[in-house]
PDB file of C-alpha atoms in Angstrom:
ATOM      1  CA  UNK D   1     130.641  62.404  93.073  1.00 50.00           C
ATOM      2  CA  UNK D   2     131.749  63.021  89.504  1.00 51.00           C
ATOM      3  CA  UNK D   3     128.455  61.650  88.147  1.00 52.00           C
ATOM      4  CA  UNK D   4     126.460  64.020  90.341  1.00 51.00           C
ATOM      5  CA  UNK D   5     128.559  66.956  89.177  1.00 51.00           C
ATOM      6  CA  UNK D   6     128.078  66.071  85.516  1.00 50.00           C
ATOM      7  CA  UNK D   7     124.324  65.718  86.012  1.00 53.00           C
ATOM      8  CA  UNK D   8     124.147  69.110  87.676  1.00 51.00           C
ATOM      9  CA  UNK D   9     126.219  70.756  84.966  1.00 55.00           C
ATOM     10  CA  UNK D  10     124.109  69.292  82.163  1.00 56.00           C
ATOM     11  CA  UNK D  11     120.907  70.316  83.948  1.00 52.00           C
ATOM     12  CA  UNK D  12     122.217  73.834  84.449  1.00 53.00           C
ATOM     13  CA  UNK D  13     123.306  73.995  80.820  1.00 54.00           C
ATOM     14  CA  UNK D  14     119.910  72.834  79.549  1.00 53.00           C
ATOM     15  CA  UNK D  15     118.106  75.287  81.816  1.00 50.00           C
ATOM     16  CA  UNK D  16     120.453  78.049  80.691  1.00 48.00           C
ATOM     17  CA  UNK D  17     119.864  77.329  77.022  1.00 50.00           C
ATOM     18  CA  UNK D  18     116.100  77.261  77.581  1.00 50.00           C
ATOM     19  CA  UNK D  19     115.993  80.411  79.704  1.00 50.00           C
ATOM     20  CA  UNK D  20     118.367  82.637  77.754  1.00 51.00           C
ATOM     21  CA  UNK D  21     116.243  83.031  74.567  1.00 52.00           C
ATOM     22  CA  UNK D  22     113.050  83.458  76.586  1.00 55.00           C
ATOM     23  CA  UNK D  23     114.619  85.993  78.935  1.00 54.00           C
ATOM     24  CA  UNK D  24     116.115  87.974  76.055  1.00 55.00           C
ATOM     25  CA  UNK D  25     112.825  87.935  74.139  1.00 58.00           C
ATOM     26  CA  UNK D  26     110.938  89.123  77.215  1.00 60.00           C
ATOM     27  CA  UNK D  27     113.629  91.525  78.398  1.00 61.00           C
ATOM     28  CA  UNK D  28     113.793  93.664  75.245  1.00 62.00           C
ATOM     29  CA  UNK D  29     110.311  95.211  75.606  1.00 64.00           C
ATOM     30  CA  UNK D  30     110.666  95.172  79.381  1.00 64.00           C
ATOM     31  CA  UNK D  31     113.953  97.058  79.255  1.00 62.00           C
ATOM     32  CA  UNK D  32     112.336  99.756  77.114  1.00 61.00           C
ATOM     33  CA  UNK D  33     109.364 100.113  79.453  1.00 63.00           C
ATOM     34  CA  UNK D  34     111.436  99.743  82.626  1.00 56.00           C
ATOM     35  CA  UNK D  35     113.870 102.467  81.593  1.00 58.00           C
ATOM     36  CA  UNK D  36     111.005 104.948  81.733  1.00 57.00           C
ATOM     37  CA  UNK D  37     109.583 103.639  85.024  1.00 55.00           C
ATOM     38  CA  UNK D  38     112.277 101.939  87.069  1.00 51.00           C
ATOM     39  CA  UNK D  39     115.924 102.845  87.773  1.00 52.00           C
ATOM     40  CA  UNK D  40     118.780 100.799  86.340  1.00 51.00           C
ATOM     41  CA  UNK D  41     119.341  98.996  89.655  1.00 51.00           C
ATOM     42  CA  UNK D  42     115.972  97.251  89.304  1.00 52.00           C
ATOM     43  CA  UNK D  43     116.962  96.172  85.801  1.00 51.00           C
ATOM     44  CA  UNK D  44     120.115  94.591  87.207  1.00 51.00           C
ATOM     45  CA  UNK D  45     118.028  92.656  89.734  1.00 52.00           C
ATOM     46  CA  UNK D  46     115.688  91.376  87.012  1.00 53.00           C
ATOM     47  CA  UNK D  47     118.651  90.248  84.896  1.00 51.00           C
ATOM     48  CA  UNK D  48     120.362  88.416  87.762  1.00 49.00           C
ATOM     49  CA  UNK D  49     117.313  86.403  88.870  1.00 49.00           C
ATOM     50  CA  UNK D  50     116.168  85.065  85.446  1.00 49.00           C
ATOM     51  CA  UNK D  51     113.319  83.216  87.180  1.00 47.00           C
ATOM     52  CA  UNK D  52     109.820  82.541  85.882  1.00 43.00           C
ATOM     53  CA  UNK D  53     108.276  83.439  89.244  1.00 41.00           C
ATOM     54  CA  UNK D  54     110.149  86.732  89.335  1.00 47.00           C
ATOM     55  CA  UNK D  55     109.044  87.523  85.785  1.00 46.00           C
ATOM     56  CA  UNK D  56     105.444  86.830  86.800  1.00 47.00           C
ATOM     57  CA  UNK D  57     105.664  89.211  89.742  1.00 48.00           C
ATOM     58  CA  UNK D  58     107.305  91.872  87.571  1.00 51.00           C
ATOM     59  CA  UNK D  59     104.646  91.345  84.904  1.00 49.00           C
ATOM     60  CA  UNK D  60     101.930  91.961  87.472  1.00 49.00           C
ATOM     61  CA  UNK D  61     103.623  95.113  88.751  1.00 50.00           C
ATOM     62  CA  UNK D  62     104.615  96.707  85.442  1.00 47.00           C
ATOM     63  CA  UNK D  63     101.136  97.375  83.952  1.00 46.00           C
ATOM     64  CA  UNK D  64     100.004  99.115  87.150  1.00 45.00           C
ATOM     65  CA  UNK D  65     103.057 101.381  87.063  1.00 48.00           C
ATOM     66  CA  UNK D  66     102.662 102.063  83.339  1.00 47.00           C
ATOM     67  CA  UNK D  67      98.997 102.982  83.822  1.00 50.00           C
ATOM     68  CA  UNK D  68      99.959 105.249  86.686  1.00 50.00           C
ATOM     69  CA  UNK D  69     102.686 106.850  84.553  1.00 48.00           C
ATOM     70  CA  UNK D  70     100.264 107.394  81.656  1.00 47.00           C
TER      71      UNK D  70
END
């Protein structure tokens, strides 16, 4: 059981180290654009998920909303 736990922790650590710089690099322009379009509660949801699939869905939805806002 201890080996499984260590494998899971190392996998989670490696995924965390890979996702954190990418999420922060993507989130900075998104936070600026989302503040004008979406409420802060949606920003909290995007920060908690940190998933590539969720970022893809948000990326598809954001340009439509920005074009509508412009």
